[in-house]
CSV table of C-alpha atoms and ligand atoms in Angstrom, one decimal:
chain,number,residue,atom,x,y,z
A,35,UNK,CA,7.1,-14.2,67.7
A,36,UNK,CA,9.2,-11.9,65.4
A,37,UNK,CA,10.9,-15.0,63.4
A,38,UNK,CA,7.2,-16.5,62.9
A,39,UNK,CA,6.1,-13.0,61.5
A,40,UNK,CA,9.4,-13.0,59.0
A,41,UNK,CA,8.4,-16.0,57.8
A,42,UNK,CA,5.2,-15.1,57.1
A,43,UNK,CA,5.9,-12.2,55.3
A,44,UNK,CA,8.7,-14.1,53.4
A,45,UNK,CA,6.0,-16.7,52.1
A,46,UNK,CA,3.6,-14.0,51.3
A,47,UNK,CA,6.4,-12.4,49.0
A,48,UNK,CA,7.4,-15.5,47.6
A,49,UNK,CA,3.5,-16.6,46.6
A,50,UNK,CA,3.3,-12.8,45.4
A,51,UNK,CA,6.3,-13.1,43.1
A,52,UNK,CA,5.4,-16.3,41.5
A,53,UNK,CA,1.5,-15.3,40.8
A,54,UNK,CA,3.1,-12.0,39.1
A,55,UNK,CA,5.1,-14.3,36.9
A,56,UNK,CA,2.7,-16.7,36.3
A,57,UNK,CA,-0.1,-13.6,34.9
A,58,UNK,CA,3.1,-12.1,33.1
A,59,UNK,CA,4.1,-15.4,31.3
A,60,UNK,CA,0.4,-16.1,30.9
A,61,UNK,CA,-0.1,-12.9,29.6
A,62,UNK,CA,3.1,-13.2,27.2
A,63,UNK,CA,2.0,-16.3,25.6
A,64,UNK,CA,-1.8,-15.2,25.2
A,65,UNK,CA,-0.3,-12.0,23.2
A,66,UNK,CA,2.0,-14.2,21.4
A,67,UNK,CA,-0.7,-16.4,20.2
A,68,UNK,CA,-2.9,-13.4,19.4
A,69,UNK,CA,-0.4,-11.8,17.7
A,70,UNK,CA,0.4,-15.0,15.5
A,71,UNK,CA,-3.4,-15.7,15.0
A,72,UNK,CA,-3.7,-12.2,13.5
A,73,UNK,CA,-0.6,-11.7,11.4
A,74,UNK,CA,-0.9,-15.1,9.4
A,75,UNK,CA,-1.5,-15.5,5.5
A,76,UNK,CA,-2.6,-15.7,2.9
A,77,UNK,CA,-3.0,-11.9,1.9
A,78,UNK,CA,-4.2,-9.9,-0.6
A,79,UNK,CA,-1.6,-10.0,-3.8
A,80,UNK,CA,-3.7,-6.8,-5.1
A,81,UNK,CA,-3.9,-3.0,-3.5
A,82,UNK,CA,-7.3,-2.3,-1.1
A,83,UNK,CA,-8.0,1.4,-1.4
A,84,UNK,CA,-9.6,2.4,1.7
A,85,UNK,CA,-12.7,5.0,1.3
A,86,UNK,CA,-11.5,8.3,2.3
A,87,UNK,CA,-7.8,8.5,1.6
A,88,UNK,CA,-7.8,11.4,-1.2
A,89,UNK,CA,-9.0,13.4,1.5
A,90,UNK,CA,-6.4,12.1,4.0
A,91,UNK,CA,-3.8,12.5,1.5
A,92,UNK,CA,-4.7,16.4,0.9
A,93,UNK,CA,-4.3,16.8,4.8
A,94,UNK,CA,-1.1,15.2,5.1
A,95,UNK,CA,0.4,17.5,2.3
A,96,UNK,CA,-0.5,20.8,4.6
A,97,UNK,CA,1.2,19.6,7.3
A,98,UNK,CA,4.0,18.4,5.1
A,99,UNK,CA,4.1,22.0,4.0
A,100,UNK,CA,4.0,23.3,7.6
A,101,UNK,CA,6.9,21.3,8.5
A,102,UNK,CA,9.0,22.4,5.6
A,103,UNK,CA,8.2,26.0,6.5
A,104,UNK,CA,8.9,25.4,10.4
A,105,UNK,CA,12.5,23.8,9.5
A,106,UNK,CA,13.7,26.3,6.6
A,107,UNK,CA,16.9,27.4,7.0
A,108,UNK,CA,18.2,31.0,7.1
A,109,UNK,CA,18.5,31.0,3.5
A,110,UNK,CA,17.0,28.0,1.3
A,111,UNK,CA,13.5,25.6,1.8
A,112,UNK,CA,14.7,22.3,2.6
A,113,UNK,CA,13.2,18.7,2.1
A,114,UNK,CA,10.1,17.7,4.6
A,115,UNK,CA,12.3,14.5,5.4
A,116,UNK,CA,16.0,13.7,5.1
A,117,UNK,CA,16.7,17.2,4.6
A,118,UNK,CA,20.3,16.6,5.5
A,119,UNK,CA,22.8,15.1,2.6
A,120,UNK,CA,25.9,13.5,2.9
A,121,UNK,CA,26.8,13.7,-0.8
A,122,UNK,CA,25.0,13.2,-3.8
A,123,UNK,CA,27.3,10.7,-5.9
A,124,UNK,CA,27.9,8.7,-9.3
A,125,UNK,CA,27.3,5.5,-9.4
A,126,UNK,CA,27.0,2.5,-11.8
A,127,UNK,CA,24.6,0.0,-11.3
A,128,UNK,CA,25.3,-3.3,-13.2
A,129,UNK,CA,22.6,-5.9,-13.5
A,130,UNK,CA,23.9,-9.5,-12.8
A,131,UNK,CA,25.2,-11.0,-15.9
A,132,UNK,CA,23.1,-14.5,-15.3
A,133,UNK,CA,19.7,-13.9,-14.0
A,134,UNK,CA,16.7,-16.3,-13.8
A,135,UNK,CA,14.0,-15.4,-16.0
A,136,UNK,CA,11.3,-14.2,-13.1
A,137,UNK,CA,14.1,-11.9,-12.0
A,138,UNK,CA,14.6,-10.3,-15.5
A,139,UNK,CA,12.0,-7.3,-15.1
A,140,UNK,CA,11.8,-4.1,-15.9
A,141,UNK,CA,15.3,-2.0,-16.1
A,142,UNK,CA,16.5,-5.6,-14.7
A,143,UNK,CA,15.4,-7.2,-17.7
A,144,UNK,CA,18.8,-7.1,-19.7
A,145,UNK,CA,21.7,-9.1,-17.6
A,146,UNK,CA,24.9,-7.7,-17.6
A,147,UNK,CA,23.1,-3.8,-18.6
A,148,UNK,CA,25.1,-1.3,-16.6
A,149,UNK,CA,22.7,1.6,-15.9
A,150,UNK,CA,24.6,5.4,-14.8
A,151,UNK,CA,23.5,6.2,-11.6
A,152,UNK,CA,23.1,9.5,-9.2
A,153,UNK,CA,22.7,8.4,-5.6
A,154,UNK,CA,21.9,10.8,-2.8
A,155,UNK,CA,23.1,9.4,0.7
A,156,UNK,CA,21.0,11.5,3.9
A,157,UNK,CA,19.9,11.8,7.3
A,158,UNK,CA,16.1,11.3,7.8
A,159,UNK,CA,15.3,14.0,9.9
A,160,UNK,CA,13.2,17.0,9.2
A,161,UNK,CA,16.1,19.4,10.1
A,162,UNK,CA,19.7,19.1,9.8
A,163,UNK,CA,21.2,18.0,13.0
A,164,UNK,CA,24.9,16.1,14.1
A,165,UNK,CA,25.3,12.8,12.4
A,166,UNK,CA,26.1,11.4,15.9
A,167,UNK,CA,21.9,11.6,16.4
A,168,UNK,CA,20.1,8.8,16.5
A,169,UNK,CA,18.3,9.0,13.2
A,170,UNK,CA,17.4,6.6,9.9
A,171,UNK,CA,19.7,7.0,6.8
A,172,UNK,CA,18.7,7.2,3.6
A,173,UNK,CA,19.4,6.2,0.2
A,174,UNK,CA,18.0,7.3,-3.1
A,175,UNK,CA,19.0,6.0,-6.3
A,176,UNK,CA,18.2,7.3,-9.9
A,177,UNK,CA,18.4,5.6,-13.0
A,178,UNK,CA,19.2,7.6,-15.9
A,179,UNK,CA,18.3,6.8,-19.6
A,180,UNK,CA,16.1,5.0,-18.6
A,181,UNK,CA,13.5,4.0,-22.0
A,182,UNK,CA,9.8,3.6,-21.9
A,183,UNK,CA,6.6,5.1,-20.4
A,184,UNK,CA,7.1,7.0,-16.7
A,185,UNK,CA,4.5,7.0,-14.6
A,186,UNK,CA,4.0,10.4,-14.2
A,187,UNK,CA,2.3,11.8,-17.1
A,188,UNK,CA,4.2,15.4,-16.7
A,189,UNK,CA,7.9,13.4,-16.3
A,190,UNK,CA,8.0,11.8,-19.6
A,191,UNK,CA,11.0,13.6,-21.0
A,192,UNK,CA,13.1,12.5,-17.8
A,193,UNK,CA,13.5,8.8,-18.6
A,194,UNK,CA,14.6,8.0,-14.8
A,195,UNK,CA,14.0,4.9,-12.4
A,196,UNK,CA,14.4,5.9,-8.9
A,197,UNK,CA,15.0,3.7,-5.4
A,198,UNK,CA,14.0,5.3,-2.4
A,199,UNK,CA,15.2,3.8,0.9
A,200,UNK,CA,16.2,4.2,4.4
A,201,UNK,CA,17.9,2.0,7.0
A,202,UNK,CA,15.4,0.1,8.3
A,203,UNK,CA,13.3,-2.9,7.3
A,204,UNK,CA,9.7,-1.5,8.2
A,205,UNK,CA,7.8,1.5,8.9
A,206,UNK,CA,6.2,3.4,12.6
A,207,UNK,CA,2.8,3.4,10.8
A,208,UNK,CA,0.7,1.0,8.7
A,209,UNK,CA,-1.1,3.2,6.1
A,210,UNK,CA,-2.4,6.9,5.3
A,211,UNK,CA,-5.1,7.0,8.6
A,212,UNK,CA,-2.6,6.5,10.8
A,213,UNK,CA,0.4,8.5,9.1
A,214,UNK,CA,-2.0,11.2,9.4
A,215,UNK,CA,-2.7,11.6,12.6
A,216,UNK,CA,0.9,10.9,13.8
A,217,UNK,CA,2.7,13.2,11.5
A,218,UNK,CA,0.0,16.2,13.0
A,219,UNK,CA,0.8,15.3,16.2
A,220,UNK,CA,4.6,15.7,15.5
A,221,UNK,CA,3.9,18.7,13.8
A,222,UNK,CA,2.2,20.1,16.6
A,223,UNK,CA,4.8,19.0,18.9
A,224,UNK,CA,2.9,16.5,20.9
A,225,UNK,CA,5.0,13.8,20.5
A,226,UNK,CA,3.5,11.6,22.8
A,227,UNK,CA,0.0,11.8,20.7
A,228,UNK,CA,1.6,10.6,18.2
A,229,UNK,CA,1.3,7.0,19.2
A,230,UNK,CA,-1.2,7.5,22.4
A,231,UNK,CA,-3.9,9.7,20.3
A,232,UNK,CA,-6.4,9.1,23.0
A,233,UNK,CA,-7.3,7.7,26.6
A,234,UNK,CA,-8.9,4.5,24.7
A,235,UNK,CA,-5.9,2.2,25.0
A,236,UNK,CA,-6.9,0.0,21.7
A,237,UNK,CA,-5.7,3.3,20.1
A,238,UNK,CA,-2.4,3.3,21.8
A,239,UNK,CA,0.0,1.8,19.0
A,240,UNK,CA,3.0,0.4,21.5
A,241,UNK,CA,4.3,-1.9,18.4
A,242,UNK,CA,4.5,1.1,16.3
A,243,UNK,CA,6.8,3.3,18.9
A,244,UNK,CA,9.0,0.2,19.2
A,245,UNK,CA,9.5,0.6,15.5
A,246,UNK,CA,10.2,4.2,15.5
A,247,UNK,CA,12.7,3.9,18.5
A,248,UNK,CA,14.5,1.3,16.6
A,249,UNK,CA,14.4,3.1,13.5
A,250,UNK,CA,15.9,5.8,15.3
A,251,UNK,CA,19.5,4.1,15.4
A,252,UNK,CA,22.9,5.3,16.2
A,253,UNK,CA,25.2,6.2,13.2
A,254,UNK,CA,27.0,3.7,11.0
A,255,UNK,CA,30.8,4.4,10.8
A,256,UNK,CA,30.0,5.5,7.0
A,257,UNK,CA,26.9,5.8,4.7
A,258,UNK,CA,28.5,2.9,2.6
A,259,UNK,CA,28.2,0.6,5.5
A,260,UNK,CA,24.7,0.1,6.5
A,261,UNK,CA,21.6,-1.6,4.5
A,262,UNK,CA,19.1,0.2,3.4
A,263,UNK,CA,15.4,-0.9,2.6
A,264,UNK,CA,12.4,-0.4,0.2
A,265,UNK,CA,9.7,-0.8,3.1
A,266,UNK,CA,7.0,-0.3,0.9
A,267,UNK,CA,6.2,-2.4,-1.7
A,268,UNK,CA,6.5,-2.3,-5.8
A,269,UNK,CA,5.4,-4.1,-8.7
A,270,UNK,CA,7.9,-6.2,-10.0
A,271,UNK,CA,6.8,-7.1,-13.5
A,272,UNK,CA,3.5,-8.9,-12.4
A,273,UNK,CA,4.9,-10.0,-9.1
A,274,UNK,CA,5.2,-8.0,-5.9
A,275,UNK,CA,8.3,-7.2,-4.3
A,276,UNK,CA,10.5,-5.0,-1.7
A,277,UNK,CA,14.0,-4.1,-2.1
A,278,UNK,CA,16.8,-3.6,-0.2
A,279,UNK,CA,21.0,-2.4,-1.0
A,280,UNK,CA,23.2,-4.0,1.1
A,281,UNK,CA,27.3,-3.0,1.4
A,282,UNK,CA,29.3,-6.0,-0.9
A,283,UNK,CA,32.9,-4.9,-0.2
A,284,UNK,CA,33.7,-8.5,-1.1
A,285,UNK,CA,33.3,-6.8,-4.7
A,286,UNK,CA,35.5,-3.9,-4.1
A,287,UNK,CA,38.8,-3.5,-3.3
A,288,UNK,CA,39.9,-4.4,0.4
A,289,UNK,CA,39.6,-1.2,2.4
A,290,UNK,CA,39.5,-0.1,5.7
A,291,UNK,CA,38.1,3.3,6.6
A,292,UNK,CA,40.1,5.2,9.0
A,293,UNK,CA,38.6,6.3,12.1
A,294,UNK,CA,36.4,9.0,11.7
A,295,UNK,CA,36.1,11.9,14.7
A,296,UNK,CA,32.2,11.2,15.2
A,297,UNK,CA,31.8,14.1,17.2
A,298,UNK,CA,32.1,16.4,14.2
A,299,UNK,CA,28.6,17.5,13.2
A,300,UNK,CA,28.8,16.2,9.3
A,301,UNK,CA,31.4,13.2,10.2
A,302,UNK,CA,29.2,10.8,7.8
A,303,UNK,CA,30.2,13.1,4.6
A,304,UNK,CA,33.9,13.1,6.0
A,305,UNK,CA,33.7,9.3,5.9
A,306,UNK,CA,32.6,9.1,2.2
A,307,UNK,CA,34.8,11.7,1.3
A,308,UNK,CA,37.8,10.1,2.6
A,309,UNK,CA,36.9,6.6,0.9
A,310,UNK,CA,36.0,8.2,-2.5
A,311,UNK,CA,38.0,11.3,-2.6
A,312,UNK,CA,40.9,10.9,-0.6
A,313,UNK,CA,41.8,7.6,-0.5
A,314,UNK,CA,40.1,7.4,-4.0
A,315,UNK,CA,38.4,3.7,-3.2
A,316,UNK,CA,35.2,2.5,-4.8
A,317,UNK,CA,32.4,1.5,-2.5
A,318,UNK,CA,30.1,-1.6,-3.6
A,319,UNK,CA,26.4,-2.5,-2.7
A,320,UNK,CA,24.1,-5.2,-3.8
A,321,UNK,CA,20.6,-4.4,-5.1
A,322,UNK,CA,18.2,-7.4,-3.8
A,323,UNK,CA,14.5,-8.2,-4.5
A,324,UNK,CA,12.2,-9.7,-2.0
A,325,UNK,CA,9.1,-11.3,-3.8
A,326,UNK,CA,5.6,-11.3,-2.4
A,327,UNK,CA,4.5,-15.0,-1.3
A,328,UNK,CA,0.8,-14.2,-0.9
A,329,UNK,CA,0.3,-17.3,1.2
A,330,UNK,CA,2.5,-16.2,3.4
A,331,UNK,CA,2.1,-12.8,5.8
A,332,UNK,CA,3.6,-10.5,3.4
A,333,UNK,CA,1.0,-7.5,2.9
A,334,UNK,CA,1.1,-4.9,0.8
A,335,UNK,CA,-1.2,-2.2,2.7
A,336,UNK,CA,0.5,-2.2,6.1
A,337,UNK,CA,4.3,-0.9,5.7
A,338,UNK,CA,4.7,-1.6,9.5
A,339,UNK,CA,5.4,-5.3,8.7
A,340,UNK,CA,8.3,-6.7,7.8
A,341,UNK,CA,8.5,-9.2,5.5
A,342,UNK,CA,10.2,-12.1,6.9
A,343,UNK,CA,12.9,-13.8,5.3
A,344,UNK,CA,12.4,-16.9,6.0
A,345,UNK,CA,8.8,-16.7,4.0
A,346,UNK,CA,11.0,-15.1,0.8
A,347,UNK,CA,14.6,-14.6,0.4
A,348,UNK,CA,16.2,-11.6,-1.2
A,349,UNK,CA,17.5,-12.3,-4.4
A,350,UNK,CA,20.3,-10.1,-6.0
A,351,UNK,CA,19.5,-8.6,-9.3
A,352,UNK,CA,22.3,-5.9,-9.4
A,353,UNK,CA,25.3,-4.6,-8.1
A,354,UNK,CA,26.2,-0.9,-7.7
A,355,UNK,CA,29.9,1.0,-7.6
A,356,UNK,CA,30.4,3.8,-6.2
A,357,UNK,CA,33.5,4.7,-8.1
A,358,UNK,CA,36.3,6.9,-6.7
A,359,UNK,CA,35.5,10.7,-7.7
A,360,UNK,CA,35.1,14.4,-5.8
A,361,UNK,CA,31.5,14.9,-5.2
A,362,UNK,CA,31.9,17.2,-2.1
A,363,UNK,CA,32.0,20.7,-3.8
A,364,UNK,CA,29.9,23.9,-3.6
A,365,UNK,CA,28.4,23.5,-6.9
A,366,UNK,CA,27.7,19.8,-6.7
A,367,UNK,CA,25.9,20.2,-3.3
A,368,UNK,CA,24.0,22.7,-4.5
A,369,UNK,CA,22.8,20.4,-7.8
A,370,UNK,CA,22.1,17.7,-5.2
A,371,UNK,CA,19.9,19.8,-3.1
A,372,UNK,CA,17.9,20.7,-5.9
A,373,UNK,CA,17.2,17.3,-7.1
A,374,UNK,CA,14.1,15.5,-6.5
A,375,UNK,CA,13.5,11.8,-5.6
A,376,UNK,CA,10.4,10.1,-5.7
A,377,UNK,CA,9.5,6.6,-5.8
A,378,UNK,CA,6.8,7.7,-8.5
A,379,UNK,CA,9.9,8.9,-11.1
A,380,UNK,CA,9.8,5.5,-12.9
A,381,UNK,CA,8.5,3.1,-15.1
A,382,UNK,CA,5.2,0.9,-14.9
A,383,UNK,CA,7.1,-2.5,-14.4
A,384,UNK,CA,8.6,-0.8,-10.8
A,385,UNK,CA,5.5,1.2,-10.1
A,386,UNK,CA,4.9,1.7,-6.1
A,387,UNK,CA,1.8,-0.1,-4.5
A,388,UNK,CA,0.2,0.1,-1.1
A,389,UNK,CA,-1.8,2.7,0.8
A,390,UNK,CA,2.0,4.3,2.0
A,391,UNK,CA,3.0,5.0,-1.5
A,392,UNK,CA,0.0,6.2,-3.1
A,393,UNK,CA,0.3,8.7,-0.2
A,394,UNK,CA,3.7,9.6,-1.4
A,395,UNK,CA,3.0,10.1,-5.0
A,396,UNK,CA,0.6,13.5,-3.9
A,397,UNK,CA,3.0,14.4,-0.8
A,398,UNK,CA,6.3,14.3,-2.6
A,399,UNK,CA,5.4,16.2,-5.5
A,400,UNK,CA,3.7,18.6,-3.2
A,401,UNK,CA,6.7,19.5,-1.2
A,402,UNK,CA,9.3,19.1,-3.5
A,403,UNK,CA,7.5,21.8,-6.0
A,404,UNK,CA,6.7,23.9,-2.6
A,405,UNK,CA,10.5,24.1,-1.8
A,406,UNK,CA,11.7,24.6,-5.1
A,407,UNK,CA,9.5,27.5,-6.1
A,408,UNK,CA,10.4,28.9,-2.8
A,409,UNK,CA,14.4,28.7,-3.3
A,410,UNK,CA,13.8,29.9,-6.8
A,411,UNK,CA,11.9,33.1,-5.3
A,412,UNK,CA,15.1,33.7,-3.4
B,601,LIG,C1,8.1,3.7,3.1
B,601,LIG,C2,8.6,4.5,3.5
B,601,LIG,C3,9.6,5.4,3.3
B,601,LIG,C4,10.8,5.7,2.6
B,601,LIG,C5,11.7,4.5,2.5
B,601,LIG,C6,11.1,7.2,2.6
B,601,LIG,C7,12.6,7.4,2.4
B,601,LIG,C8,12.4,8.7,1.9
B,601,LIG,C9,14.1,9.4,1.3
B,601,LIG,C10,15.6,8.8,1.5
B,601,LIG,C11,14.2,10.6,1.6
B,601,LIG,C12,15.1,11.4,0.8
B,601,LIG,C13,15.0,11.5,-0.7
B,601,LIG,C14,16.5,12.4,-1.2
B,601,LIG,O1,17.5,11.9,-1.1
B,601,LIG,O2,16.1,13.3,-2.1
B,601,LIG,C15,12.8,10.7,1.3
B,601,LIG,C16,12.2,12.1,1.0
B,601,LIG,C17,11.3,12.4,1.4
B,601,LIG,N1,9.7,11.8,1.8
B,601,LIG,FE1,10.3,9.8,2.4
B,601,LIG,N2,10.2,7.8,2.8
B,601,LIG,C18,9.1,6.9,3.0
B,601,LIG,C19,7.9,7.5,3.6
B,601,LIG,C20,7.3,8.6,3.5
B,601,LIG,C21,6.2,9.2,3.8
B,601,LIG,C22,4.6,8.3,4.4
B,601,LIG,C23,6.3,10.3,3.2
B,601,LIG,C24,4.9,11.2,3.7
B,601,LIG,C25,3.7,10.9,3.2
B,601,LIG,C26,7.2,10.7,3.0
B,601,LIG,C27,7.6,12.2,2.6
B,601,LIG,C28,8.6,12.5,2.4
B,601,LIG,C29,8.9,13.7,1.6
B,601,LIG,C30,7.8,15.0,1.5
B,601,LIG,C31,10.4,13.9,0.9
B,601,LIG,C32,11.6,15.1,0.5
B,601,LIG,C33,10.7,15.1,-1.0
B,601,LIG,C34,11.6,16.2,-1.6
B,601,LIG,O3,11.3,17.4,-1.1
B,601,LIG,O4,12.3,16.3,-2.8
B,601,LIG,N3,8.2,10.0,2.7
B,601,LIG,N4,12.0,9.7,1.8
């Protein structure tokens, strides 16, 4: 009697598991098919600006300034994002000597040209924390003495071209509306609301939460040993493109970084200092461009979508060298903090495009002006 009961229970359990497995596989297949159908080309090759974007941008500025106030250090106002620098270093950006016609755009027009540049390496968080914490890592490059009309009317005397990147290929929000909602929830300390704004499951941003979790990654051994992505698109002459900067140790003298004590709060700065200042070994990167193919799913208005390399490969346009140097002095660190990088500091050939970049135009300037004016008052 008992044996039959056990057999019956076993069969029931087996059938239940089989049913659950089948439903799971079917759900996954339907989900994958729906996703593939949604994420297909062609896409627009021009910007499409939604109604109400300007008003939403003003809201974001207010939230960003609130975050700067929340996280001010005891004496200084820091950046709203990427507050902690590992250092600002001098760099040389050398356009490849041989470049196909289509890749000769903007600051890459002249093969072999060498630009002097300043490069800031950072952690992504809004306030400084231990480098061992999971985080995005930032790289901002400023090419100096760039001729031509600057995009922002009030920056005509600056002659610069900035490239602003972090260490993940896609962003945890798609557009301005979603950014506004997400960042407001975060500033109020409501982290769950950032991705689950209401009871309606259609408003839940599970995929974007996964992107955010992937973006917050374990630290590299050194800021010179990770890849940085533009995430959002830019003009590249007549084309649209994203870019990335990738370590290129093969074009530098062989170097093995001695093991750093990763329990120290600023070990990424120590690693950079060890290579460039103590061991006097340069670091090398390549700067690469990925051009949009509008027949493929490579949208301009959705930064949560990584443009696939099989749809359009990255192509090297320049090599970046950080020469041996002493960058870690109190005077240079203060100068570094006082610099501003902004995707809109540059020329028309590399104009930022897409909603998140239009948002950044207003927000970076407002936050940078706010922290500089507050620091000047101290
Ligand atoms: C496309 C994705 C983005 C990337 C790759 C990115 C990257 C960076 C990096 C690397 C920095 C530090 C620049 C430096 O070293 O001075 C930075 C700063 C900053 N980011 Fe972003 N960011 C992105 C999106 C955004 C968005 C959507 C906003 C807000 C609308 C934003 C607001 C800021 C602000 C306010 C600063 C500080 C500006 C200053 O005070 O000088 N970022 N970002």
